[in-house]
Coordinates of N, CA and C in Angstrom, one line a residue:
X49 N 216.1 182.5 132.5 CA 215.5 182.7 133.8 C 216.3 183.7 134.6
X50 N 217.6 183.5 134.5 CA 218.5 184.5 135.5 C 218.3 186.0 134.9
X51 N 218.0 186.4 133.6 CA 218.1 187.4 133.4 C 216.9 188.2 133.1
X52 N 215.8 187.4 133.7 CA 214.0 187.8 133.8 C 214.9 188.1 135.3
X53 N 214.8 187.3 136.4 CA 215.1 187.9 137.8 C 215.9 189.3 137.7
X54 N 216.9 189.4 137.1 CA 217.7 190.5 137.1 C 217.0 191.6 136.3
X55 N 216.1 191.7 135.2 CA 215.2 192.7 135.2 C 214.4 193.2 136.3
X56 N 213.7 192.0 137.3 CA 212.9 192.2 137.8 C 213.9 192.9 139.0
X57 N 214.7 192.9 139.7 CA 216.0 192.9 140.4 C 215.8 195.0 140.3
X58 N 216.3 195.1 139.2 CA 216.7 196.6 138.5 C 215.5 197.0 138.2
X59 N 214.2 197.0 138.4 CA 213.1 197.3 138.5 C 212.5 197.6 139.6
X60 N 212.2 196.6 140.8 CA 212.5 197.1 142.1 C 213.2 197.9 142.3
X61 N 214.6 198.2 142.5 CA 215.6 199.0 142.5 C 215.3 200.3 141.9
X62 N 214.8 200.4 141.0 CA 214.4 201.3 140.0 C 213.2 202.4 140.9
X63 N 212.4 201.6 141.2 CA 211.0 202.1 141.7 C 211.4 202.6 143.3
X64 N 212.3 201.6 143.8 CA 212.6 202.3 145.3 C 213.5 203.8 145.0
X65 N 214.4 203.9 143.7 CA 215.0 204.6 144.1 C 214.2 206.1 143.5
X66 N 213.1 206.1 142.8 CA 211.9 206.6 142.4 C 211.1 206.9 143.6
X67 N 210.8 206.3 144.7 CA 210.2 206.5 145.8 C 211.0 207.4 146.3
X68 N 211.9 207.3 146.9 CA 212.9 207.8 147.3 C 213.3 209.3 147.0
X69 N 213.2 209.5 146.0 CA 213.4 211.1 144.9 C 212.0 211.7 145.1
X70 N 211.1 211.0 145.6 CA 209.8 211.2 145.2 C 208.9 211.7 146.9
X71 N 209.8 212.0 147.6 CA 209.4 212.2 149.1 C 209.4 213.3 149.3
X72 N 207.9 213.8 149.5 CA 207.3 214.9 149.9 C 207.9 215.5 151.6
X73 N 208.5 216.6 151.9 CA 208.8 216.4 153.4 C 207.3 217.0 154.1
X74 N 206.9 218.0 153.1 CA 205.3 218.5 154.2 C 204.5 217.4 155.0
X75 N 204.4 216.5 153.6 CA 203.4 215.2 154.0 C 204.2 214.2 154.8
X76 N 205.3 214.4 154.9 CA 206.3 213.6 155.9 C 206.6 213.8 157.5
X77 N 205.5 215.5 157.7 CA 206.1 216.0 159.0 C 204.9 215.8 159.9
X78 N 203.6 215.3 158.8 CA 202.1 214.6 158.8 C 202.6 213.5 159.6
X79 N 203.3 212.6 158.9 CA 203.5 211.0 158.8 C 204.5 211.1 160.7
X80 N 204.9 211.6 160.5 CA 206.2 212.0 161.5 C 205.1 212.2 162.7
X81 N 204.3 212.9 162.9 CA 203.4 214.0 163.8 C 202.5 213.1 163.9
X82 N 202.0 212.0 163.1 CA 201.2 210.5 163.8 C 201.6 209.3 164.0
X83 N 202.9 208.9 164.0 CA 203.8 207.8 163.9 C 205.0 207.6 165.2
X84 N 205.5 209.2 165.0 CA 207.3 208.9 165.5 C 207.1 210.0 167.2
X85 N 206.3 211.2 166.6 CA 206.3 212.1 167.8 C 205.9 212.0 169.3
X86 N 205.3 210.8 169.5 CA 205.6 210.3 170.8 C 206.3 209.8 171.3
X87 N 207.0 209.2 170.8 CA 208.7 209.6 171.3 C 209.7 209.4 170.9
X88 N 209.8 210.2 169.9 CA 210.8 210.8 169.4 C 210.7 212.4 168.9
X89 N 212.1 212.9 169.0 CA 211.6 214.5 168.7 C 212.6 214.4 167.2
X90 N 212.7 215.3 166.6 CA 213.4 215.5 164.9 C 213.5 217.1 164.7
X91 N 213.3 217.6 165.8 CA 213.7 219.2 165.6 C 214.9 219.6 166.8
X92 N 215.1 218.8 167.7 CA 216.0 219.1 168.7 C 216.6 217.9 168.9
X93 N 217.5 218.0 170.1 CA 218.3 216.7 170.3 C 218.1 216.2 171.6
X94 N 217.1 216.3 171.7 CA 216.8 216.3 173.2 C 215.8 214.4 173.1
X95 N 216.4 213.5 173.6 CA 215.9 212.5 173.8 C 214.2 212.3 174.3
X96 N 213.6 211.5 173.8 CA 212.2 211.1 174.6 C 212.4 210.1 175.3
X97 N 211.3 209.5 175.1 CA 211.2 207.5 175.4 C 212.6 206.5 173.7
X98 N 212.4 207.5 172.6 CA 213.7 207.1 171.7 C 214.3 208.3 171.7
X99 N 215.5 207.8 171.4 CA 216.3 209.0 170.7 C 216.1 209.8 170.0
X100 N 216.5 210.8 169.7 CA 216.0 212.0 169.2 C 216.5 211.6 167.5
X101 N 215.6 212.1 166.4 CA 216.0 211.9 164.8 C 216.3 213.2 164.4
X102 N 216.8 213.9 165.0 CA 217.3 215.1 164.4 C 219.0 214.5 163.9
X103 N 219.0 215.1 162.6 CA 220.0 214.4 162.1 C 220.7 213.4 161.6
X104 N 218.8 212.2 161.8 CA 219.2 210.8 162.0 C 220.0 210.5 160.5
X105 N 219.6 211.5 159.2 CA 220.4 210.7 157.7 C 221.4 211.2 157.6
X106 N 222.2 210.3 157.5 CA 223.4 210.4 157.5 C 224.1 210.1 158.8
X107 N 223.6 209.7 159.7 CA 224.2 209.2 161.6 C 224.4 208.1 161.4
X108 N 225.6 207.6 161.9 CA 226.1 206.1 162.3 C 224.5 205.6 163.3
X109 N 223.9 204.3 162.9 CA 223.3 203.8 163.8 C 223.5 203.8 165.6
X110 N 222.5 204.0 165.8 CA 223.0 203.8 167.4 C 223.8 204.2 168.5
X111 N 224.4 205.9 168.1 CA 225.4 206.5 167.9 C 225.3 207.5 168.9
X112 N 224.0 208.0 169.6 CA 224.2 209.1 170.4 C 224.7 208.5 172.1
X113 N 225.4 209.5 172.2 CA 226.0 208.8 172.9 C 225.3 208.6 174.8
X114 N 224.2 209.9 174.5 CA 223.3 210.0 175.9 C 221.7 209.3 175.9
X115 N 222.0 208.0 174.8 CA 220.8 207.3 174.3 C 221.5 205.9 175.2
X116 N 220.3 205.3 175.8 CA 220.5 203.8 176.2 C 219.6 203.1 174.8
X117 N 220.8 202.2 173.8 CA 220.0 201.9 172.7 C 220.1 200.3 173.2
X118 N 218.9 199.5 172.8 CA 219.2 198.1 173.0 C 220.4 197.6 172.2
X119 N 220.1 195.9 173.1 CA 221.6 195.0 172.5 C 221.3 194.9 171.3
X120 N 219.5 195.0 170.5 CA 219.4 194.6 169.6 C 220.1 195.3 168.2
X121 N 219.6 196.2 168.9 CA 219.7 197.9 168.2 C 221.7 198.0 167.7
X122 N 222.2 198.1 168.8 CA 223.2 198.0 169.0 C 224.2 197.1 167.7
X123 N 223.4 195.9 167.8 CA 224.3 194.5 167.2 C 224.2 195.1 165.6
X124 N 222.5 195.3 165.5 CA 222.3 196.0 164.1 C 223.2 196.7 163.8
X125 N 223.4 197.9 164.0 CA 224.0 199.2 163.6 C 225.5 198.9 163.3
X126 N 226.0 198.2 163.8 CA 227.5 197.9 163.8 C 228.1 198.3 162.6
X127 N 228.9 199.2 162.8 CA 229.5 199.4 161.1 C 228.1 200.3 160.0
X128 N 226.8 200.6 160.6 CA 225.7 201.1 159.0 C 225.8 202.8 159.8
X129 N 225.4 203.4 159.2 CA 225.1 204.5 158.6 C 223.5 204.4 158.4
X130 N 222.6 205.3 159.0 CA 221.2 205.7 158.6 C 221.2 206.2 157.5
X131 N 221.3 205.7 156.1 CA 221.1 206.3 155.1 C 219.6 205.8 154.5
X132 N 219.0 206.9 153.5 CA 217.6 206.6 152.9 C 217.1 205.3 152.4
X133 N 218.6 204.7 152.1 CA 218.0 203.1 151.5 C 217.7 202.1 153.1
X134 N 218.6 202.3 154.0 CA 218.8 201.9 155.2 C 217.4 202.1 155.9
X135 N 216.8 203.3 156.3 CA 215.7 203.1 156.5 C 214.2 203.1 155.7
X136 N 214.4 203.1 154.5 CA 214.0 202.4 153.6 C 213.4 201.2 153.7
X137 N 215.0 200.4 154.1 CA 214.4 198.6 154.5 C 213.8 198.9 156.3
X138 N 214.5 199.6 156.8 CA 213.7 199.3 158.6 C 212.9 199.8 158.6
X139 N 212.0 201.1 158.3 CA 210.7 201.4 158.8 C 209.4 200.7 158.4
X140 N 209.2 199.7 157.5 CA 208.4 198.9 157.3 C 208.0 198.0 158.6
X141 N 208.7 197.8 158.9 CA 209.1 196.6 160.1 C 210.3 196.7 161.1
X142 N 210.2 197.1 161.6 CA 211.5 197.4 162.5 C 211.6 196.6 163.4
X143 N 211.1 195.3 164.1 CA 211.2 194.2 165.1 C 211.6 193.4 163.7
X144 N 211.0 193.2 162.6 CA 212.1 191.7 161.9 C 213.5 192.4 161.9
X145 N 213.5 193.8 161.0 CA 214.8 193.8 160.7 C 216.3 193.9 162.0
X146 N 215.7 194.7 163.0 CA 216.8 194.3 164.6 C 215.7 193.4 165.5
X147 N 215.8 192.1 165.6 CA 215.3 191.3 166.6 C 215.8 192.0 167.6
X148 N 215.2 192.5 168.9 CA 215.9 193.1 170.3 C 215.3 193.9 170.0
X149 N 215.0 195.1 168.9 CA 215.0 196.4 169.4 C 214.0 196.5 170.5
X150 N 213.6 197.7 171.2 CA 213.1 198.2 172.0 C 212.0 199.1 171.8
X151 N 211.8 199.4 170.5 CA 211.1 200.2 170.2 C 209.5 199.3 169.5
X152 N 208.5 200.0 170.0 CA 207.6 199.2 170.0 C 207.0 199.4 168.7
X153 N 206.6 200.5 167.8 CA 206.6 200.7 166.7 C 206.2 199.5 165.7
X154 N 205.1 199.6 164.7 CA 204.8 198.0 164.4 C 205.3 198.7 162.7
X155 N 205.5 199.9 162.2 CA 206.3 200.0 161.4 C 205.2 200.7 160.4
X156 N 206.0 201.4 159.1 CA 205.1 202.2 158.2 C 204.8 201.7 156.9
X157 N 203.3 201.3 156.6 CA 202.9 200.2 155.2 C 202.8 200.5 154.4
X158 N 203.0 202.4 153.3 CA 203.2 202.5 152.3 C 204.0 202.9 152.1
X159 N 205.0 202.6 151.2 CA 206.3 203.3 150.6 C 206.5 204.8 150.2
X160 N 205.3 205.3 149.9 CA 205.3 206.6 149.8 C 205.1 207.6 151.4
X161 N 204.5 207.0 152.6 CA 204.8 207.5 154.0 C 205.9 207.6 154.0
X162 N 206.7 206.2 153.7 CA 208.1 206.1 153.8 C 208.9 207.0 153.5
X163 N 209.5 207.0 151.9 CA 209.9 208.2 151.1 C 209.3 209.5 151.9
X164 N 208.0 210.3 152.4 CA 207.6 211.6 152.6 C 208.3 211.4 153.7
X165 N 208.9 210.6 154.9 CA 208.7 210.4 156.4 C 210.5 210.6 156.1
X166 N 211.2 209.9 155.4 CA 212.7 209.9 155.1 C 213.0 211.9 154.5
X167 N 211.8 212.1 154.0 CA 212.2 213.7 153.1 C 212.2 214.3 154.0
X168 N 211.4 214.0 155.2 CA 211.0 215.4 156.2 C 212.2 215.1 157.3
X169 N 213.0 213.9 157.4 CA 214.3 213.9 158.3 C 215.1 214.2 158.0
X170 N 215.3 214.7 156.7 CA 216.5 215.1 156.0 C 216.6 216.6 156.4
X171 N 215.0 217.3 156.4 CA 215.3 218.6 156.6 C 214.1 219.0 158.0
X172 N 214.4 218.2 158.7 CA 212.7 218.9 159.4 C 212.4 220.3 160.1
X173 N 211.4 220.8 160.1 CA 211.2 222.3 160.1 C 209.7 222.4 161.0

């Protein structure tokens, strides 16, 4: 039994990290441009209603320092890094994963938005 779970374990794993490799940024700047752009910008640093994602992979969570981020936000980030697996798990759902945040966002339902939406923050243009 434990070692059916642990296939299935490194399977998932397998497929996210396949997703992941697998992120279109054109179709991400789509996903970006119906999802994030009302308030958020990813080409400047200039704050909206959220913080700005320019530069968010690879940013300590919660980090700029001219952003008022919730307590929820806040408690989250403690110690993480925005890395691809990191928002990986938060943009699905972003109110389960930080109870508090602030951000009204009900979150992104295919993994491949995801992956394209993570590819186009890495370089957006």
């Amino acid at each position: 039994m434990d070692v059916r779970m642990l296939m299935a374990a490194v399977a998932v794993t397998a497929s996210a990290g396949a997703a992941l490799a697998d992120g279109d940024a054109t179709k991400g700047a789509q996903v970006f441009k119906k999802n994030c752009m009302v308030c958020h910008n990813a080409t400047d640093a200039k704050a909206k209603v959220g913080p700005s994602l320019q530069g968010v992979v690879g940013r300590p969570v919660a980090s700029l320092p001219d952003f008022k981020y919730s307590d929820g936000m806040k408690t989250f980030g403690a110690g993480k890094t925005w890395t691809e697996e990191e928002l990986t798990a938060y943009l699905p759902n972003p109110k389960e994963l930080v109870p508090g945040t602030k951000m009204a966002f009900a979150g992104l339902k295919t993994p491949q938005d995801i992956a394209d939406l993570i590819a186009y923050l890495k370089n957006p243009q």
